[in-house]
C-alpha atoms as an extended CHARMM CRD file, in Angstrom:
* protein
*
       138  EXT
         1         1  MET       CA             -8.5730000000       14.0280000000       -9.9550000000  PROA      1               0.0000000000
         2         2  LEU       CA             -5.7540000000       12.3040000000       -7.7600000000  PROA      2               0.0000000000
         3         3  ASP       CA             -5.7830000000       15.3120000000       -5.2830000000  PROA      3               0.0000000000
         4         4  THR       CA             -9.5170000000       14.5480000000       -4.5480000000  PROA      4               0.0000000000
         5         5  MET       CA             -9.2080000000       10.7440000000       -4.5690000000  PROA      5               0.0000000000
         6         6  MET       CA             -5.7800000000       10.0660000000       -2.4950000000  PROA      6               0.0000000000
         7         7  THR       CA             -4.5760000000       10.7800000000        0.7470000000  PROA      7               0.0000000000
         8         8  ARG       CA             -2.5130000000       13.8700000000        1.5290000000  PROA      8               0.0000000000
         9         9  GLU       CA              0.6410000000       11.5480000000        2.3590000000  PROA      9               0.0000000000
        10        10  SER       CA              0.3330000000        9.6620000000       -0.8520000000  PROA      10              0.0000000000
        11        11  VAL       CA             -0.6710000000       11.7510000000       -3.7940000000  PROA      11              0.0000000000
        12        12  SER       CA              2.6880000000       13.2830000000       -4.7300000000  PROA      12              0.0000000000
        13        13  ALA       CA              4.2680000000        9.9970000000       -4.8660000000  PROA      13              0.0000000000
        14        14  GLN       CA              1.5940000000        8.7850000000       -6.8780000000  PROA      14              0.0000000000
        15        15  LYS       CA              1.7060000000       11.6340000000       -9.3270000000  PROA      15              0.0000000000
        16        16  ARG       CA              5.5760000000       10.9800000000       -9.8790000000  PROA      16              0.0000000000
        17        17  THR       CA              4.9420000000        7.2990000000      -10.4030000000  PROA      17              0.0000000000
        18        18  ASP       CA              2.0950000000        7.9660000000      -12.9630000000  PROA      18              0.0000000000
        19        19  ASP       CA              4.1090000000       10.5270000000      -14.8380000000  PROA      19              0.0000000000
        20        20  GLN       CA              7.4400000000        8.3350000000      -14.8230000000  PROA      20              0.0000000000
        21        21  ASP       CA              5.4690000000        5.2970000000      -15.8970000000  PROA      21              0.0000000000
        22        22  ALA       CA              3.7360000000        7.5060000000      -18.9540000000  PROA      22              0.0000000000
        23        23  SER       CA              6.9850000000        8.9220000000      -19.9930000000  PROA      23              0.0000000000
        24        24  ARG       CA              8.8160000000        5.6670000000      -20.1180000000  PROA      24              0.0000000000
        25        25  LEU       CA              5.9720000000        3.9100000000      -22.0830000000  PROA      25              0.0000000000
        26        26  VAL       CA              5.8430000000        7.0080000000      -24.5790000000  PROA      26              0.0000000000
        27        27  SER       CA              9.8860000000        7.0570000000      -24.7360000000  PROA      27              0.0000000000
        28        28  SER       CA             10.0640000000        3.1650000000      -25.2760000000  PROA      28              0.0000000000
        29        29  LEU       CA              7.6400000000        3.4960000000      -28.1640000000  PROA      29              0.0000000000
        30        30  GLY       CA              9.3500000000        6.5950000000      -29.7350000000  PROA      30              0.0000000000
        31        31  LEU       CA              6.0140000000        8.4000000000      -29.4710000000  PROA      31              0.0000000000
        32        32  GLY       CA              5.7820000000       12.3070000000      -29.9650000000  PROA      32              0.0000000000
        33        33  LYS       CA              2.8460000000       14.5820000000      -29.8570000000  PROA      33              0.0000000000
        34        34  GLU       CA              1.7390000000       13.6330000000      -33.5110000000  PROA      34              0.0000000000
        35        35  SER       CA              1.6050000000        9.9030000000      -32.5700000000  PROA      35              0.0000000000
        36        36  ALA       CA              0.2370000000       10.0480000000      -29.2320000000  PROA      36              0.0000000000
        37        37  GLY       CA             -3.3950000000        9.9890000000      -30.5440000000  PROA      37              0.0000000000
        38        38  ARG       CA             -2.7080000000        6.5560000000      -31.8150000000  PROA      38              0.0000000000
        39        39  MET       CA             -2.2710000000        5.2310000000      -28.4210000000  PROA      39              0.0000000000
        40        40  ILE       CA             -5.2600000000        3.0560000000      -26.7140000000  PROA      40              0.0000000000
        41        41  MET       CA             -5.5370000000        2.5350000000      -23.0920000000  PROA      41              0.0000000000
        42        42  ARG       CA             -8.7590000000        1.2900000000      -21.7200000000  PROA      42              0.0000000000
        43        43  ALA       CA             -9.8170000000       -0.6720000000      -18.7360000000  PROA      43              0.0000000000
        44        44  ALA       CA            -12.8310000000       -2.3990000000      -17.1390000000  PROA      44              0.0000000000
        45        45  PRO       CA            -13.3500000000       -3.9400000000      -13.8190000000  PROA      45              0.0000000000
        46        46  MET       CA            -14.2810000000       -7.6390000000      -13.9950000000  PROA      46              0.0000000000
        47        47  GLY       CA            -15.0820000000       -7.9150000000      -10.2290000000  PROA      47              0.0000000000
        48        48  THR       CA            -14.1140000000       -6.3820000000       -6.8370000000  PROA      48              0.0000000000
        49        49  GLN       CA            -13.4680000000       -7.9410000000       -3.3550000000  PROA      49              0.0000000000
        50        50  LEU       CA            -13.2840000000       -6.2850000000       -0.0120000000  PROA      50              0.0000000000
        51        51  SER       CA            -10.3750000000       -7.9520000000        1.6940000000  PROA      51              0.0000000000
        52        52  SER       CA            -10.2040000000       -6.2040000000        4.9440000000  PROA      52              0.0000000000
        53        53  TYR       CA            -12.0160000000       -3.4710000000        6.6380000000  PROA      53              0.0000000000
        54        54  SER       CA            -11.8220000000       -1.3830000000        9.8650000000  PROA      54              0.0000000000
        55        55  PRO       CA            -13.3870000000        2.2310000000       10.5250000000  PROA      55              0.0000000000
        56        56  ALA       CA             -9.8700000000        3.7550000000        9.5120000000  PROA      56              0.0000000000
        57        57  VAL       CA             -8.3990000000        1.2720000000        6.5230000000  PROA      57              0.0000000000
        58        58  ALA       CA            -10.0610000000       -0.8470000000        4.0060000000  PROA      58              0.0000000000
        59        59  THR       CA             -8.4220000000       -2.9730000000        1.2880000000  PROA      59              0.0000000000
        60        60  VAL       CA             -9.9810000000       -3.6550000000       -1.8910000000  PROA      60              0.0000000000
        61        61  ARG       CA             -9.0750000000       -5.8970000000       -4.7940000000  PROA      61              0.0000000000
        62        62  ILE       CA            -10.2800000000       -5.2090000000       -8.4490000000  PROA      62              0.0000000000
        63        63  TRP       CA             -9.7640000000       -7.6980000000      -11.1390000000  PROA      63              0.0000000000
        64        64  MET       CA             -9.4610000000       -5.6850000000      -14.3820000000  PROA      64              0.0000000000
        65        65  SER       CA             -9.3400000000       -6.3940000000      -18.1980000000  PROA      65              0.0000000000
        66        66  GLU       CA             -7.1150000000       -3.8550000000      -19.8390000000  PROA      66              0.0000000000
        67        67  LEU       CA             -6.4200000000       -2.6550000000      -23.4590000000  PROA      67              0.0000000000
        68        68  VAL       CA             -3.0980000000       -1.1850000000      -24.0960000000  PROA      68              0.0000000000
        69        69  GLY       CA             -1.2340000000       -0.5110000000      -27.3450000000  PROA      69              0.0000000000
        70        70  MET       CA             -0.7960000000        1.5040000000      -30.5580000000  PROA      70              0.0000000000
        71        71  THR       CA             -3.1930000000        1.6090000000      -33.4610000000  PROA      71              0.0000000000
        72        72  SER       CA             -0.3080000000        1.6460000000      -36.2160000000  PROA      72              0.0000000000
        73        73  SER       CA              0.6170000000       -1.2670000000      -38.2860000000  PROA      73              0.0000000000
        74        74  ASP       CA              4.2400000000       -0.8540000000      -37.5510000000  PROA      74              0.0000000000
        75        75  SER       CA              3.7750000000       -0.4270000000      -33.8850000000  PROA      75              0.0000000000
        76        76  PRO       CA              6.0670000000       -2.2270000000      -31.5550000000  PROA      76              0.0000000000
        77        77  LEU       CA              3.2690000000       -2.5340000000      -29.1070000000  PROA      77              0.0000000000
        78        78  PRO       CA              0.0660000000       -3.5280000000      -31.0440000000  PROA      78              0.0000000000
        79        79  VAL       CA             -3.0150000000       -3.3740000000      -29.1300000000  PROA      79              0.0000000000
        80        80  SER       CA             -3.2450000000       -6.3130000000      -26.8500000000  PROA      80              0.0000000000
        81        81  ALA       CA             -5.3010000000       -7.3670000000      -23.7650000000  PROA      81              0.0000000000
        82        82  ASN       CA             -3.9200000000       -7.6120000000      -20.3540000000  PROA      82              0.0000000000
        83        83  TRP       CA             -5.4020000000       -8.8490000000      -17.2040000000  PROA      83              0.0000000000
        84        84  THR       CA             -4.3460000000       -7.3460000000      -13.7890000000  PROA      84              0.0000000000
        85        85  THR       CA             -5.5350000000       -7.5300000000      -10.2810000000  PROA      85              0.0000000000
        86        86  TYR       CA             -4.9550000000       -4.2540000000       -8.4120000000  PROA      86              0.0000000000
        87        87  THR       CA             -4.9460000000       -3.9830000000       -4.7480000000  PROA      87              0.0000000000
        88        88  LEU       CA             -6.2740000000       -0.6920000000       -3.3070000000  PROA      88              0.0000000000
        89        89  THR       CA             -5.5800000000        0.4210000000        0.2680000000  PROA      89              0.0000000000
        90        90  LEU       CA             -8.0590000000        2.9610000000        1.4320000000  PROA      90              0.0000000000
        91        91  GLN       CA             -7.7650000000        5.3860000000        4.4850000000  PROA      91              0.0000000000
        92        92  TRP       CA            -10.7540000000        7.2540000000        5.9210000000  PROA      92              0.0000000000
        93        93  GLN       CA             -9.6860000000       10.8650000000        5.8710000000  PROA      93              0.0000000000
        94        94  ARG       CA            -11.5360000000       14.2200000000        5.7570000000  PROA      94              0.0000000000
        95        95  ASN       CA            -14.7750000000       12.3330000000        6.2340000000  PROA      95              0.0000000000
        96        96  ASP       CA            -14.2810000000       10.1490000000        3.1480000000  PROA      96              0.0000000000
        97        97  TRP       CA            -12.4920000000        7.2260000000        1.8880000000  PROA      97              0.0000000000
        98        98  LYS       CA             -9.2030000000        8.2940000000        0.1290000000  PROA      98              0.0000000000
        99        99  LEU       CA             -6.7000000000        5.9140000000       -1.8530000000  PROA      99              0.0000000000
       100       100  ALA       CA             -3.4180000000        5.6700000000        0.1360000000  PROA      100             0.0000000000
       101       101  ASP       CA             -1.6640000000        2.7300000000       -1.8010000000  PROA      101             0.0000000000
       102       102  ILE       CA             -1.9670000000        0.9880000000       -5.0730000000  PROA      102             0.0000000000
       103       103  SER       CA             -0.2070000000       -2.3060000000       -6.0030000000  PROA      103             0.0000000000
       104       104  GLN       CA             -0.9220000000       -4.8340000000       -8.8290000000  PROA      104             0.0000000000
       105       105  ALA       CA             -0.1930000000       -8.2640000000      -10.0900000000  PROA      105             0.0000000000
       106       106  SER       CA             -0.7930000000      -10.0260000000      -13.1790000000  PROA      106             0.0000000000
       107       107  GLY       CA             -4.0030000000      -12.1330000000      -13.8190000000  PROA      107             0.0000000000
       108       108  PRO       CA             -5.8470000000      -14.3250000000      -13.5370000000  PROA      108             0.0000000000
       109       109  THR       CA             -5.8300000000      -14.3780000000      -17.3080000000  PROA      109             0.0000000000
       110       110  PRO       CA             -8.6090000000      -16.5230000000      -19.1000000000  PROA      110             0.0000000000
       111       111  LEU       CA             -8.0030000000      -19.0710000000      -21.6260000000  PROA      111             0.0000000000
       112       112  GLN       CA             -8.5170000000      -17.5560000000      -25.1710000000  PROA      112             0.0000000000
       113       113  THR       CA            -11.3010000000      -19.8970000000      -26.6400000000  PROA      113             0.0000000000
       114       114  SER       CA            -12.4980000000      -17.7730000000      -29.6680000000  PROA      114             0.0000000000
       115       115  ASP       CA            -11.7530000000      -18.9510000000      -33.0850000000  PROA      115             0.0000000000
       116       116  ARG       CA            -11.8240000000      -15.4080000000      -34.3000000000  PROA      116             0.0000000000
       117       117  ALA       CA             -8.7600000000      -13.6850000000      -35.5140000000  PROA      117             0.0000000000
       118       118  PRO       CA             -7.4920000000      -10.5310000000      -34.0920000000  PROA      118             0.0000000000
       119       119  ASP       CA             -9.0750000000       -7.3500000000      -35.8250000000  PROA      119             0.0000000000
       120       120  SER       CA             -6.9700000000       -5.0140000000      -37.6550000000  PROA      120             0.0000000000
       121       121  VAL       CA             -5.3070000000       -1.7460000000      -36.2100000000  PROA      121             0.0000000000
       122       122  ASP       CA             -7.7530000000        0.1620000000      -38.1690000000  PROA      122             0.0000000000
       123       123  ALA       CA            -10.7350000000       -1.3510000000      -36.4510000000  PROA      123             0.0000000000
       124       124  PHE       CA             -9.1310000000       -0.4940000000      -33.1300000000  PROA      124             0.0000000000
       125       125  ARG       CA             -8.5270000000        3.2020000000      -34.0930000000  PROA      125             0.0000000000
       126       126  LYS       CA            -11.9370000000        3.4950000000      -35.4200000000  PROA      126             0.0000000000
       127       127  MET       CA            -13.5070000000        2.2270000000      -32.0990000000  PROA      127             0.0000000000
       128       128  ASP       CA            -11.2330000000        4.4500000000      -30.0240000000  PROA      128             0.0000000000
       129       129  GLU       CA            -12.3790000000        7.3090000000      -32.0710000000  PROA      129             0.0000000000
       130       130  ASP       CA            -16.2520000000        6.4010000000      -31.9520000000  PROA      130             0.0000000000
       131       131  PHE       CA            -16.0080000000        5.5470000000      -28.2630000000  PROA      131             0.0000000000
       132       132  ASN       CA            -14.2910000000        8.4430000000      -26.8830000000  PROA      132             0.0000000000
       133       133  ALA       CA            -12.2810000000        8.1670000000      -23.7660000000  PROA      133             0.0000000000
       134       134  PRO       CA            -10.5770000000       11.0730000000      -21.6310000000  PROA      134             0.0000000000
       135       135  PRO       CA             -6.9510000000       11.3460000000      -22.3360000000  PROA      135             0.0000000000
       136       136  TYR       CA             -4.0840000000       11.0030000000      -19.8730000000  PROA      136             0.0000000000
       137       137  VAL       CA             -3.1440000000       14.3250000000      -18.7740000000  PROA      137             0.0000000000
       138       138  GLY       CA              0.3950000000       14.3090000000      -16.9970000000  PROA      138             0.0000000000
């Protein structure tokens, strides 16, 4: 997918970064093949902004809500919400917009106003199974 989406100059570095980040996360959580299925990683865009544009380069910001964590009760990383703003630099290449760079910053994070207690890890496990998402393929 990255080969299709990214510029020729940036795809190798992005693959290395993604693989290193995934390996670090898996290692820090003590995950193996048997437990990797208990990991939830989902994201949804909350809004977008075109920050700059020229016929050759565009910059887009995306405000994202993310769920990341493990669906086991003894996990060092329980499923939790995260808010991030990604900045994408796009270049016109091969008659299409291609991703040249990705950077990120925390937030903005909304105030938690719900009086509901967090759901159990079993509820997250069931929702993850019921609403299937493609796995990360390194």
